[in-house]
Amino acid sequence: MEEQNPTFIDSTKLIFGIGQVEKITEVSGRQLRYWEKQGYIQPLEQKKGASRQYNLHTLFMIFHIQRFLNQGFTLQTAVDKARKFDEQIPVLREFLSNQLKGIIVRDDQKLLDFGYLDASHQQRIYGVIKDGKTSFKIDPVSH
């Protein structure tokens, strides 16, 4: 049996009914069923007579399809963009889990500490969020 990392929630156990998905994503049940018919999303297997249910991964896919539709893309383009974004998530997760050292919240900004810039350990790199804008900064390390 594969050991689960206890620091993460098993997202396969997070299941949402169609009504919850409609409220969370503001996508109608009719639209969800159409997307299923087109093969864009898949509900969990359901027992006869039971309402549709979706896992967290599908919920995110629905959210991103709707986000791209709201930006003015066609449905097919929105699905393509959502799928591409979905493919990038594991890479981002791997990078952040290996590299992110901490988050510092100050009055007017948030700093994501990505650790040392290089093996010399002379500088640290930070992602900065301030006034809704993002940037990077490099600070010298005082020893």
N, CA, C and O atoms as a GROMACS GRO file, in nm:
protein
  572
    1MET      N    1   0.084  -0.118   0.000
    1MET     CA    2   0.000   0.000   0.000
    1MET      C    3   0.088   0.124   0.000
    1MET      O    4   0.184   0.133   0.077
    2GLU      N    5   0.057   0.219  -0.085
    2GLU     CA    6   0.136   0.341  -0.096
    2GLU      C    7   0.108   0.431   0.023
    2GLU      O    8  -0.008   0.454   0.060
    3GLU      N    9   0.214   0.482   0.084
    3GLU     CA   10   0.199   0.568   0.200
    3GLU      C   11   0.157   0.708   0.156
    3GLU      O   12   0.215   0.764   0.062
    4GLN      N   13   0.058   0.763   0.222
    4GLN     CA   14   0.010   0.897   0.191
    4GLN      C   15   0.088   0.999   0.273
    4GLN      O   16   0.123   0.974   0.388
    5ASN      N   17   0.116   1.114   0.211
    5ASN     CA   18   0.181   1.222   0.283
    5ASN      C   19   0.077   1.286   0.375
    5ASN      O   20  -0.022   1.341   0.327
    6PRO      N   21   0.097   1.279   0.506
    6PRO     CA   22  -0.006   1.327   0.599
    6PRO      C   23  -0.023   1.479   0.598
    6PRO      O   24  -0.116   1.529   0.661
    7THR      N   25   0.065   1.553   0.530
    7THR     CA   26   0.052   1.698   0.528
    7THR      C   27  -0.046   1.745   0.422
    7THR      O   28  -0.079   1.864   0.417
    8PHE      N   29  -0.094   1.655   0.336
    8PHE     CA   30  -0.188   1.693   0.232
    8PHE      C   31  -0.318   1.617   0.250
    8PHE      O   32  -0.320   1.503   0.294
    9ILE      N   33  -0.428   1.682   0.214
    9ILE     CA   34  -0.560   1.619   0.216
    9ILE      C   35  -0.570   1.528   0.094
    9ILE      O   36  -0.524   1.564  -0.014
   10ASP      N   37  -0.630   1.414   0.110
   10ASP     CA   38  -0.655   1.324  -0.002
   10ASP      C   39  -0.770   1.383  -0.082
   10ASP      O   40  -0.887   1.365  -0.048
   11SER      N   41  -0.735   1.454  -0.190
   11SER     CA   42  -0.837   1.528  -0.266
   11SER      C   43  -0.935   1.436  -0.337
   11SER      O   44  -1.041   1.481  -0.380
   12THR      N   45  -0.903   1.308  -0.351
   12THR     CA   46  -0.997   1.216  -0.415
   12THR      C   47  -1.121   1.194  -0.327
   12THR      O   48  -1.224   1.148  -0.375
   13LYS      N   49  -1.110   1.227  -0.200
   13LYS     CA   50  -1.222   1.209  -0.108
   13LYS      C   51  -1.310   1.333  -0.098
   13LYS      O   52  -1.412   1.331  -0.030
   14LEU      N   53  -1.270   1.442  -0.164
   14LEU     CA   54  -1.351   1.563  -0.165
   14LEU      C   55  -1.448   1.554  -0.283
   14LEU      O   56  -1.408   1.567  -0.398
   15ILE      N   57  -1.574   1.531  -0.252
   15ILE     CA   58  -1.675   1.507  -0.355
   15ILE      C   59  -1.787   1.610  -0.340
   15ILE      O   60  -1.831   1.641  -0.229
   16PHE      N   61  -1.831   1.662  -0.455
   16PHE     CA   62  -1.931   1.768  -0.456
   16PHE      C   63  -2.049   1.726  -0.541
   16PHE      O   64  -2.033   1.674  -0.651
   17GLY      N   65  -2.169   1.749  -0.489
   17GLY     CA   66  -2.290   1.723  -0.566
   17GLY      C   67  -2.309   1.831  -0.672
   17GLY      O   68  -2.247   1.937  -0.665
   18ILE      N   69  -2.394   1.802  -0.768
   18ILE     CA   70  -2.413   1.896  -0.879
   18ILE      C   71  -2.464   2.032  -0.829
   18ILE      O   72  -2.425   2.135  -0.884
   19GLY      N   73  -2.549   2.033  -0.727
   19GLY     CA   74  -2.598   2.160  -0.672
   19GLY      C   75  -2.486   2.243  -0.612
   19GLY      O   76  -2.481   2.365  -0.631
   20GLN      N   77  -2.395   2.177  -0.541
   20GLN     CA   78  -2.280   2.249  -0.484
   20GLN      C   79  -2.191   2.304  -0.595
   20GLN      O   80  -2.142   2.417  -0.586
   21VAL      N   81  -2.169   2.223  -0.698
   21VAL     CA   82  -2.084   2.267  -0.810
   21VAL      C   83  -2.147   2.388  -0.878
   21VAL      O   84  -2.077   2.482  -0.914
   22GLU      N   85  -2.279   2.385  -0.895
   22GLU     CA   86  -2.347   2.500  -0.956
   22GLU      C   87  -2.325   2.626  -0.874
   22GLU      O   88  -2.296   2.732  -0.930
   23LYS      N   89  -2.337   2.616  -0.742
   23LYS     CA   90  -2.318   2.733  -0.655
   23LYS      C   91  -2.174   2.782  -0.656
   23LYS      O   92  -2.149   2.902  -0.661
   24ILE      N   93  -2.080   2.690  -0.650
   24ILE     CA   94  -1.938   2.727  -0.642
   24ILE      C   95  -1.890   2.789  -0.773
   24ILE      O   96  -1.817   2.888  -0.771
   25THR      N   97  -1.930   2.731  -0.885
   25THR     CA   98  -1.875   2.772  -1.016
   25THR      C   99  -1.966   2.865  -1.095
   25THR      O  100  -1.924   2.926  -1.193
   26GLU      N  101  -2.093   2.876  -1.052
   26GLU     CA  102  -2.194   2.953  -1.126
   26GLU      C  103  -2.215   2.900  -1.268
   26GLU      O  104  -2.245   2.976  -1.360
   27VAL      N  105  -2.199   2.769  -1.283
   27VAL     CA  106  -2.227   2.701  -1.409
   27VAL      C  107  -2.355   2.619  -1.385
   27VAL      O  108  -2.364   2.545  -1.287
   28SER      N  109  -2.452   2.633  -1.474
   28SER     CA  110  -2.580   2.565  -1.455
   28SER      C  111  -2.566   2.414  -1.473
   28SER      O  112  -2.475   2.365  -1.541
   29GLY      N  113  -2.657   2.342  -1.411
   29GLY     CA  114  -2.660   2.197  -1.427
   29GLY      C  115  -2.678   2.157  -1.573
   29GLY      O  116  -2.620   2.059  -1.618
   30ARG      N  117  -2.757   2.233  -1.646
   30ARG     CA  118  -2.777   2.206  -1.789
   30ARG      C  119  -2.644   2.216  -1.864
   30ARG      O  120  -2.612   2.133  -1.949
   31GLN      N  121  -2.569   2.322  -1.833
   31GLN     CA  122  -2.440   2.341  -1.898
   31GLN      C  123  -2.344   2.228  -1.859
   31GLN      O  124  -2.271   2.177  -1.944
   32LEU      N  125  -2.344   2.190  -1.733
   32LEU     CA  126  -2.256   2.081  -1.688
   32LEU      C  127  -2.287   1.952  -1.763
   32LEU      O  128  -2.196   1.881  -1.807
   33ARG      N  129  -2.416   1.921  -1.778
   33ARG     CA  130  -2.453   1.800  -1.850
   33ARG      C  131  -2.411   1.809  -1.997
   33ARG      O  132  -2.371   1.708  -2.055
   34TYR      N  133  -2.420   1.927  -2.058
   34TYR     CA  134  -2.374   1.944  -2.196
   34TYR      C  135  -2.224   1.920  -2.205
   34TYR      O  136  -2.177   1.852  -2.296
   35TRP      N  137  -2.148   1.976  -2.111
   35TRP     CA  138  -2.002   1.958  -2.112
   35TRP      C  139  -1.968   1.810  -2.096
   35TRP      O  140  -1.872   1.762  -2.157
   36GLU      N  141  -2.045   1.738  -2.013
   36GLU     CA  142  -2.023   1.594  -1.998
   36GLU      C  143  -2.047   1.523  -2.130
   36GLU      O  144  -1.967   1.440  -2.173
   37LYS      N  145  -2.157   1.556  -2.195
   37LYS     CA  146  -2.193   1.493  -2.322
   37LYS      C  147  -2.083   1.515  -2.426
   37LYS      O  148  -2.056   1.427  -2.508
   38GLN      N  149  -2.021   1.632  -2.424
   38GLN     CA  150  -1.914   1.664  -2.517
   38GLN      C  151  -1.780   1.602  -2.476
   38GLN      O  152  -1.684   1.606  -2.552
   39GLY      N  153  -1.773   1.544  -2.355
   39GLY     CA  154  -1.650   1.481  -2.307
   39GLY      C  155  -1.551   1.578  -2.244
   39GLY      O  156  -1.435   1.544  -2.224
   40TYR      N  157  -1.597   1.700  -2.212
   40TYR     CA  158  -1.508   1.800  -2.153
   40TYR      C  159  -1.483   1.773  -2.005
   40TYR      O  160  -1.374   1.800  -1.954
   41ILE      N  161  -1.584   1.721  -1.936
   41ILE     CA  162  -1.573   1.688  -1.794
   41ILE      C  163  -1.638   1.552  -1.772
   41ILE      O  164  -1.716   1.506  -1.855
   42GLN      N  165  -1.604   1.489  -1.660
   42GLN     CA  166  -1.660   1.358  -1.626
   42GLN      C  167  -1.709   1.359  -1.482
   42GLN      O  168  -1.631   1.391  -1.391
   43PRO      N  169  -1.837   1.325  -1.459
   43PRO     CA  170  -1.881   1.308  -1.320
   43PRO      C  171  -1.828   1.176  -1.266
   43PRO      O  172  -1.779   1.092  -1.342
   44LEU      N  173  -1.837   1.158  -1.136
   44LEU     CA  174  -1.804   1.029  -1.078
   44LEU      C  175  -1.912   0.930  -1.119
   44LEU      O  176  -2.024   0.968  -1.151
   45GLU      N  177  -1.877   0.803  -1.117
   45GLU     CA  178  -1.979   0.702  -1.148
   45GLU      C  179  -2.089   0.714  -1.046
   45GLU      O  180  -2.063   0.727  -0.926
   46GLN      N  181  -2.212   0.709  -1.093
   46GLN     CA  182  -2.324   0.727  -1.003
   46GLN      C  183  -2.416   0.606  -1.004
   46GLN      O  184  -2.427   0.535  -1.104
   47LYS      N  185  -2.481   0.586  -0.892
   47LYS     CA  186  -2.580   0.479  -0.883
   47LYS      C  187  -2.706   0.528  -0.952
   47LYS      O  188  -2.733   0.648  -0.958
   48LYS      N  189  -2.782   0.435  -1.004
   48LYS     CA  190  -2.904   0.470  -1.075
   48LYS      C  191  -2.995   0.554  -0.984
   48LYS      O  192  -3.023   0.516  -0.871
   49GLY      N  193  -3.039   0.666  -1.036
   49GLY     CA  194  -3.128   0.754  -0.960
   49GLY      C  195  -3.057   0.854  -0.870
   49GLY      O  196  -3.120   0.944  -0.816
   50ALA      N  197  -2.926   0.839  -0.853
   50ALA     CA  198  -2.851   0.931  -0.767
   50ALA      C  199  -2.811   1.055  -0.848
   50ALA      O  200  -2.794   1.049  -0.969
   51SER      N  201  -2.796   1.166  -0.778
   51SER     CA  202  -2.756   1.288  -0.848
   51SER      C  203  -2.607   1.283  -0.882
   51SER      O  204  -2.530   1.209  -0.821
   52ARG      N  205  -2.571   1.363  -0.979
   52ARG     CA  206  -2.431   1.368  -1.024
   52ARG      C  207  -2.341   1.419  -0.914
   52ARG      O  208  -2.379   1.504  -0.833
   53GLN      N  209  -2.219   1.364  -0.913
   53GLN     CA  210  -2.117   1.410  -0.820
   53GLN      C  211  -1.987   1.428  -0.896
   53GLN      O  212  -1.961   1.362  -0.996
   54TYR      N  213  -1.906   1.520  -0.846
   54TYR     CA  214  -1.779   1.552  -0.910
   54TYR      C  215  -1.668   1.555  -0.805
   54TYR      O  216  -1.691   1.592  -0.690
   55ASN      N  217  -1.548   1.516  -0.847
   55ASN     CA  218  -1.435   1.525  -0.756
   55ASN      C  219  -1.373   1.665  -0.765
   55ASN      O  220  -1.412   1.746  -0.849
   56LEU      N  221  -1.277   1.691  -0.678
   56LEU     CA  222  -1.214   1.824  -0.672
   56LEU      C  223  -1.144   1.859  -0.803
   56LEU      O  224  -1.149   1.974  -0.847
   57HIS      N  225  -1.080   1.762  -0.864
   57HIS     CA  226  -1.012   1.787  -0.991
   57HIS      C  227  -1.111   1.837  -1.096
   57HIS      O  228  -1.082   1.934  -1.167
   58THR      N  229  -1.226   1.772  -1.108
   58THR     CA  230  -1.326   1.813  -1.205
   58THR      C  231  -1.385   1.949  -1.168
   58THR      O  232  -1.414   2.030  -1.256
   59LEU      N  233  -1.402   1.975  -1.039
   59LEU     CA  234  -1.450   2.106  -0.995
   59LEU      C  235  -1.356   2.216  -1.044
   59LEU      O  236  -1.401   2.319  -1.094
   60PHE      N  237  -1.227   2.195  -1.030
   60PHE     CA  238  -1.129   2.294  -1.078
   60PHE      C  239  -1.136   2.308  -1.230
   60PHE      O  240  -1.124   2.418  -1.282
   61MET      N  241  -1.153   2.197  -1.300
   61MET     CA  242  -1.164   2.203  -1.446
   61MET      C  243  -1.286   2.287  -1.485
   61MET      O  244  -1.277   2.370  -1.575
   62ILE      N  245  -1.398   2.265  -1.420
   62ILE     CA  246  -1.519   2.342  -1.447
   62ILE      C  247  -1.494   2.490  -1.420
   62ILE      O  248  -1.531   2.576  -1.501
   63PHE      N  249  -1.432   2.518  -1.308
   63PHE     CA  250  -1.402   2.657  -1.272
   63PHE      C  251  -1.317   2.724  -1.381
   63PHE      O  252  -1.345   2.837  -1.421
   64HIS      N  253  -1.215   2.655  -1.427
   64HIS     CA  254  -1.125   2.715  -1.526
   64HIS      C  255  -1.191   2.728  -1.663
   64HIS      O  256  -1.168   2.827  -1.734
   65ILE      N  257  -1.271   2.631  -1.702
   65ILE     CA  258  -1.345   2.645  -1.828
   65ILE      C  259  -1.432   2.770  -1.821
   65ILE      O  260  -1.434   2.851  -1.914
   66GLN      N  261  -1.505   2.785  -1.711
   66GLN     CA  262  -1.593   2.901  -1.695
   66GLN      C  263  -1.513   3.031  -1.691
   66GLN      O  264  -1.556   3.132  -1.746
   67ARG      N  265  -1.398   3.029  -1.627
   67ARG     CA  266  -1.312   3.148  -1.621
   67ARG      C  267  -1.271   3.192  -1.761
   67ARG      O  268  -1.276   3.311  -1.793
   68PHE      N  269  -1.230   3.097  -1.844
   68PHE     CA  270  -1.190   3.131  -1.981
   68PHE      C  271  -1.310   3.174  -2.066
   68PHE      O  272  -1.296   3.262  -2.151
   69LEU      N  273  -1.426   3.113  -2.044
   69LEU     CA  274  -1.546   3.158  -2.114
   69LEU      C  275  -1.577   3.304  -2.077
   69LEU      O  276  -1.612   3.384  -2.164
   70ASN      N  277  -1.565   3.336  -1.949
   70ASN     CA  278  -1.591   3.473  -1.903
   70ASN      C  279  -1.492   3.573  -1.963
   70ASN      O  280  -1.522   3.692  -1.973
   71GLN      N  281  -1.375   3.525  -2.004
   71GLN     CA  282  -1.276   3.611  -2.067
   71GLN      C  283  -1.304   3.628  -2.217
   71GLN      O  284  -1.231   3.700  -2.286
   72GLY      N  285  -1.409   3.561  -2.266
   72GLY     CA  286  -1.450   3.580  -2.405
   72GLY      C  287  -1.407   3.472  -2.502
   72GLY      O  288  -1.428   3.486  -2.622
   73PHE      N  289  -1.347   3.364  -2.452
   73PHE     CA  290  -1.306   3.255  -2.540
   73PHE      C  291  -1.425   3.167  -2.576
   73PHE      O  292  -1.523   3.162  -2.502
   74THR      N  293  -1.416   3.100  -2.689
   74THR     CA  294  -1.519   3.002  -2.726
   74THR      C  295  -1.509   2.884  -2.630
   74THR      O  296  -1.409   2.867  -2.561
   75LEU      N  297  -1.613   2.802  -2.628
   75LEU     CA  298  -1.613   2.687  -2.538
   75LEU      C  299  -1.496   2.594  -2.568
   75LEU      O  300  -1.426   2.552  -2.476
   76GLN      N  301  -1.472   2.561  -2.693
   76GLN     CA  302  -1.362   2.470  -2.727
   76GLN      C  303  -1.228   2.528  -2.686
   76GLN      O  304  -1.143   2.456  -2.633
   77THR      N  305  -1.207   2.656  -2.710
   77THR     CA  306  -1.081   2.720  -2.670
   77THR      C  307  -1.068   2.724  -2.518
   77THR      O  308  -0.960   2.702  -2.464
   78ALA      N  309  -1.180   2.752  -2.450
   78ALA     CA  310  -1.179   2.754  -2.303
   78ALA      C  311  -1.141   2.616  -2.248
   78ALA      O  312  -1.062   2.606  -2.154
   79VAL      N  313  -1.196   2.512  -2.307
   79VAL     CA  314  -1.162   2.374  -2.264
   79VAL      C  315  -1.015   2.346  -2.291
   79VAL      O  316  -0.946   2.290  -2.205
   80ASP      N  317  -0.967   2.382  -2.408
   80ASP     CA  318  -0.826   2.359  -2.442
   80ASP      C  319  -0.734   2.432  -2.345
   80ASP      O  320  -0.634   2.376  -2.300
   81LYS      N  321  -0.767   2.556  -2.313
   81LYS     CA  322  -0.685   2.635  -2.221
   81LYS      C  323  -0.691   2.574  -2.080
   81LYS      O  324  -0.589   2.567  -2.011
   82ALA      N  325  -0.809   2.531  -2.038
   82ALA     CA  326  -0.824   2.470  -1.905
   82ALA      C  327  -0.744   2.340  -1.896
   82ALA      O  328  -0.681   2.313  -1.794
   83ARG      N  329  -0.746   2.261  -2.002
   83ARG     CA  330  -0.669   2.135  -2.003
   83ARG      C  331  -0.519   2.163  -1.998
   83ARG      O  332  -0.446   2.095  -1.926
   84LYS      N  333  -0.474   2.264  -2.073
   84LYS     CA  334  -0.332   2.300  -2.070
   84LYS      C  335  -0.292   2.347  -1.930
   84LYS      O  336  -0.186   2.310  -1.880
   85PHE      N  337  -0.376   2.430  -1.869
   85PHE     CA  338  -0.350   2.477  -1.733
   85PHE      C  339  -0.343   2.358  -1.638
   85PHE      O  340  -0.255   2.352  -1.551
   86ASP      N  341  -0.436   2.263  -1.654
   86ASP     CA  342  -0.440   2.144  -1.569
   86ASP      C  343  -0.313   2.062  -1.581
   86ASP      O  344  -0.267   2.005  -1.482
   87GLU      N  345  -0.256   2.055  -1.700
   87GLU     CA  346  -0.131   1.981  -1.720
   87GLU      C  347  -0.012   2.048  -1.650
   87GLU      O  348   0.085   1.981  -1.616
   88GLN      N  349  -0.020   2.178  -1.630
   88GLN     CA  350   0.090   2.253  -1.568
   88GLN      C  351   0.087   2.248  -1.416
   88GLN      O  352   0.190   2.272  -1.352
   89ILE      N  353  -0.027   2.217  -1.358
   89ILE     CA  354  -0.042   2.217  -1.212
   89ILE      C  355   0.057   2.124  -1.142
   89ILE      O  356   0.118   2.167  -1.044
   90PRO      N  357   0.079   1.999  -1.188
   90PRO     CA  358   0.176   1.914  -1.118
   90PRO      C  359   0.318   1.972  -1.118
   90PRO      O  360   0.391   1.955  -1.021
   91VAL      N  361   0.355   2.040  -1.224
   91VAL     CA  362   0.488   2.101  -1.230
   91VAL      C  363   0.498   2.213  -1.127
   91VAL      O  364   0.597   2.223  -1.055
   92LEU      N  365   0.396   2.296  -1.122
   92LEU     CA  366   0.394   2.405  -1.024
   92LEU      C  367   0.394   2.350  -0.882
   92LEU      O  368   0.466   2.401  -0.796
   93ARG      N  369   0.313   2.247  -0.857
   93ARG     CA  370   0.307   2.185  -0.724
   93ARG      C  371   0.444   2.131  -0.684
   93ARG      O  372   0.487   2.149  -0.570
   94GLU      N  373   0.512   2.063  -0.777
   94GLU     CA  374   0.645   2.008  -0.748
   94GLU      C  375   0.744   2.119  -0.715
   94GLU      O  376   0.820   2.110  -0.618
   95PHE      N  377   0.743   2.225  -0.797
   95PHE     CA  378   0.836   2.336  -0.772
   95PHE      C  379   0.810   2.399  -0.636
   95PHE      O  380   0.904   2.420  -0.558
   96LEU      N  381   0.685   2.429  -0.607
   96LEU     CA  382   0.654   2.496  -0.481
   96LEU      C  383   0.683   2.407  -0.360
   96LEU      O  384   0.734   2.455  -0.259
   97SER      N  385   0.651   2.278  -0.371
   97SER     CA  386   0.676   2.191  -0.255
   97SER      C  387   0.825   2.173  -0.229
   97SER      O  388   0.866   2.152  -0.115
   98ASN      N  389   0.906   2.182  -0.334
   98ASN     CA  390   1.052   2.170  -0.316
   98ASN      C  391   1.120   2.301  -0.284
   98ASN      O  392   1.220   2.302  -0.213
   99GLN      N  393   1.067   2.412  -0.335
   99GLN     CA  394   1.141   2.537  -0.328
   99GLN      C  395   1.087   2.639  -0.228
   99GLN      O  396   1.166   2.715  -0.171
  100LEU      N  397   0.958   2.643  -0.205
  100LEU     CA  398   0.901   2.744  -0.117
  100LEU      C  399   0.943   2.718   0.028
  100LEU      O  400   0.914   2.613   0.084
  101LYS      N  401   1.010   2.816   0.087
  101LYS     CA  402   1.061   2.801   0.223
  101LYS      C  403   0.969   2.862   0.328
  101LYS      O  404   0.978   2.827   0.446
  102GLY      N  405   0.883   2.952   0.285
  102GLY     CA  406   0.790   3.014   0.379
  102GLY      C  407   0.724   3.135   0.318
  102GLY      O  408   0.759   3.179   0.208
  103ILE      N  409   0.626   3.187   0.390
  103ILE     CA  410   0.554   3.306   0.347
  103ILE      C  411   0.558   3.405   0.461
  103ILE      O  412   0.528   3.372   0.576
  104ILE      N  413   0.594   3.527   0.428
  104ILE     CA  414   0.603   3.635   0.526
  104ILE      C  415   0.494   3.736   0.492
  104ILE      O  416   0.489   3.786   0.380
  105VAL      N  417   0.408   3.766   0.589
  105VAL     CA  418   0.301   3.864   0.567
  105VAL      C  419   0.336   3.988   0.648
  105VAL      O  420   0.349   3.984   0.770
  106ARG      N  421   0.349   4.098   0.577
  106ARG     CA  422   0.374   4.227   0.641
  106ARG      C  423   0.252   4.315   0.617
  106ARG      O  424   0.158   4.274   0.549
  107ASP      N  425   0.252   4.434   0.674
  107ASP     CA  426   0.137   4.523   0.664
  107ASP      C  427   0.087   4.541   0.522
  107ASP      O  428  -0.033   4.528   0.496
  108ASP      N  429   0.176   4.572   0.430
  108ASP     CA  430   0.133   4.609   0.296
  108ASP      C  431   0.176   4.512   0.187
  108ASP      O  432   0.152   4.537   0.069
  109GLN      N  433   0.239   4.400   0.225
  109GLN     CA  434   0.285   4.307   0.123
  109GLN      C  435   0.298   4.166   0.178
  109GLN      O  436   0.303   4.144   0.299
  110LYS      N  437   0.303   4.071   0.085
  110LYS     CA  438   0.327   3.930   0.118
  110LYS      C  439   0.452   3.888   0.043
  110LYS      O  440   0.469   3.921  -0.074
  111LEU      N  441   0.540   3.816   0.112
  111LEU     CA  442   0.664   3.768   0.051
  111LEU      C  443   0.665   3.617   0.050
  111LEU      O  444   0.644   3.553   0.153
  112LEU      N  445   0.690   3.559  -0.067
  112LEU     CA  446   0.709   3.415  -0.078
  112LEU      C  447   0.858   3.390  -0.081
  112LEU      O  448   0.927   3.430  -0.176
  113ASP      N  449   0.910   3.324   0.021
  113ASP     CA  450   1.054   3.299   0.033
  113ASP      C  451   1.088   3.174  -0.047
  113ASP      O  452   1.050   3.063  -0.010
  114PHE      N  453   1.163   3.194  -0.158
  114PHE     CA  454   1.205   3.082  -0.242
  114PHE      C  455   1.345   3.034  -0.208
  114PHE      O  456   1.402   2.952  -0.280
  115GLY      N  457   1.400   3.083  -0.099
  115GLY     CA  458   1.530   3.035  -0.053
  115GLY      C  459   1.645   3.106  -0.120
  115GLY      O  460   1.632   3.216  -0.175
  116TYR      N  461   1.759   3.040  -0.112
  116TYR     CA  462   1.882   3.099  -0.167
  116TYR      C  463   1.879   3.103  -0.319
  116TYR      O  464   1.826   3.012  -0.384
  117LEU      N  465   1.936   3.209  -0.374
  117LEU     CA  466   1.940   3.226  -0.519
  117LEU      C  467   2.030   3.121  -0.584
  117LEU      O  468   2.000   3.072  -0.693
  118ASP      N  469   2.141   3.086  -0.516
  118ASP     CA  470   2.233   2.988  -0.571
  118ASP      C  471   2.312   2.923  -0.457
  118ASP      O  472   2.285   2.948  -0.339
  119ALA      N  473   2.407   2.841  -0.492
  119ALA     CA  474   2.483   2.763  -0.394
  119ALA      C  475   2.574   2.849  -0.305
  119ALA      O  476   2.621   2.802  -0.202
  120SER      N  477   2.598   2.974  -0.342
  120SER     CA  478   2.684   3.060  -0.260
  120SER      C  479   2.614   3.106  -0.133
  120SER      O  480   2.680   3.152  -0.040
  121HIS      N  481   2.482   3.096  -0.129
  121HIS     CA  482   2.401   3.136  -0.013
  121HIS      C  483   2.424   3.281   0.027
  121HIS      O  484   2.416   3.316   0.145
  122GLN      N  485   2.452   3.366  -0.071
  122GLN     CA  486   2.474   3.508  -0.045
  122GLN      C  487   2.347   3.591  -0.063
  122GLN      O  488   2.338   3.702  -0.011
  123GLN      N  489   2.249   3.537  -0.136
  123GLN     CA  490   2.126   3.611  -0.164
  123GLN      C  491   2.005   3.519  -0.156
  123GLN      O  492   2.014   3.399  -0.186
  124ARG      N  493   1.892   3.577  -0.116
  124ARG     CA  494   1.765   3.504  -0.116
  124ARG      C  495   1.672   3.570  -0.217
  124ARG      O  496   1.677   3.691  -0.240
  125ILE      N  497   1.588   3.487  -0.276
  125ILE     CA  498   1.492   3.539  -0.374
  125ILE      C  499   1.351   3.529  -0.316
  125ILE      O  500   1.314   3.429  -0.254
  126TYR      N  501   1.275   3.634  -0.338
  126TYR     CA  502   1.139   3.641  -0.287
  126TYR      C  503   1.042   3.675  -0.400
  126TYR      O  504   1.074   3.753  -0.489
  127GLY      N  505   0.926   3.615  -0.394
  127GLY     CA  506   0.814   3.659  -0.477
  127GLY      C  507   0.738   3.759  -0.393
  127GLY      O  508   0.712   3.734  -0.275
  128VAL      N  509   0.702   3.872  -0.450
  128VAL     CA  510   0.638   3.980  -0.376
  128VAL      C  511   0.496   4.002  -0.430
  128VAL      O  512   0.474   4.008  -0.551
  129ILE      N  513   0.400   4.012  -0.338
  129ILE     CA  514   0.264   4.050  -0.373
  129ILE      C  515   0.234   4.178  -0.296
  129ILE      O  516   0.231   4.178  -0.173
  130LYS      N  517   0.210   4.286  -0.370
  130LYS     CA  518   0.182   4.415  -0.306
  130LYS      C  519   0.082   4.490  -0.393
  130LYS      O  520   0.101   4.505  -0.514
  131ASP      N  521  -0.024   4.537  -0.330
  131ASP     CA  522  -0.128   4.613  -0.400
  131ASP      C  523  -0.182   4.538  -0.522
  131ASP      O  524  -0.212   4.599  -0.625
  132GLY      N  525  -0.195   4.406  -0.509
  132GLY     CA  526  -0.250   4.327  -0.618
  132GLY      C  527  -0.154   4.300  -0.732
  132GLY      O  528  -0.193   4.241  -0.833
  133LYS      N  529  -0.030   4.344  -0.720
  133LYS     CA  530   0.070   4.322  -0.824
  133LYS      C  531   0.178   4.228  -0.772
  133LYS      O  532   0.204   4.222  -0.651
  134THR      N  533   0.240   4.155  -0.863
  134THR     CA  534   0.345   4.062  -0.824
  134THR      C  535   0.477   4.100  -0.888
  134THR      O  536   0.483   4.159  -0.996
  135SER      N  537   0.584   4.064  -0.818
  135SER     CA  538   0.720   4.088  -0.868
  135SER      C  539   0.815   3.997  -0.791
  135SER      O  540   0.774   3.922  -0.703
  136PHE      N  541   0.942   4.005  -0.826
  136PHE     CA  542   1.047   3.933  -0.754
  136PHE      C  543   1.145   4.034  -0.697
  136PHE      O  544   1.162   4.143  -0.750
  137LYS      N  545   1.210   3.996  -0.589
  137LYS     CA  546   1.320   4.076  -0.537
  137LYS      C  547   1.426   3.982  -0.482
  137LYS      O  548   1.397   3.872  -0.436
  138ILE      N  549   1.547   4.030  -0.488
  138ILE     CA  550   1.662   3.954  -0.435
  138ILE      C  551   1.725   4.036  -0.325
  138ILE      O  552   1.758   4.153  -0.345
  139ASP      N  553   1.740   3.976  -0.208
  139ASP     CA  554   1.800   4.044  -0.094
  139ASP      C  555   1.929   3.976  -0.055
  139ASP      O  556   1.939   3.854  -0.058
  140PRO      N  557   2.031   4.058  -0.016
  140PRO     CA  558   2.155   3.997   0.035
  140PRO      C  559   2.129   3.931   0.169
  140PRO      O  560   2.043   3.974   0.246
  141VAL      N  561   2.204   3.827   0.198
  141VAL     CA  562   2.194   3.756   0.324
  141VAL      C  563   2.303   3.807   0.416
  141VAL      O  564   2.421   3.806   0.380
  142SER      N  565   2.263   3.851   0.536
  142SER     CA  566   2.365   3.895   0.631
  142SER      C  567   2.403   3.776   0.718
  142SER      O  568   2.318   3.709   0.776
  143HIS      N  569   2.534   3.753   0.726
  143HIS     CA  570   2.582   3.636   0.804
  143HIS      C  571   2.635   3.680   0.936
  143HIS      O  572   2.680   3.597   1.014
   0.00000   0.00000   0.00000
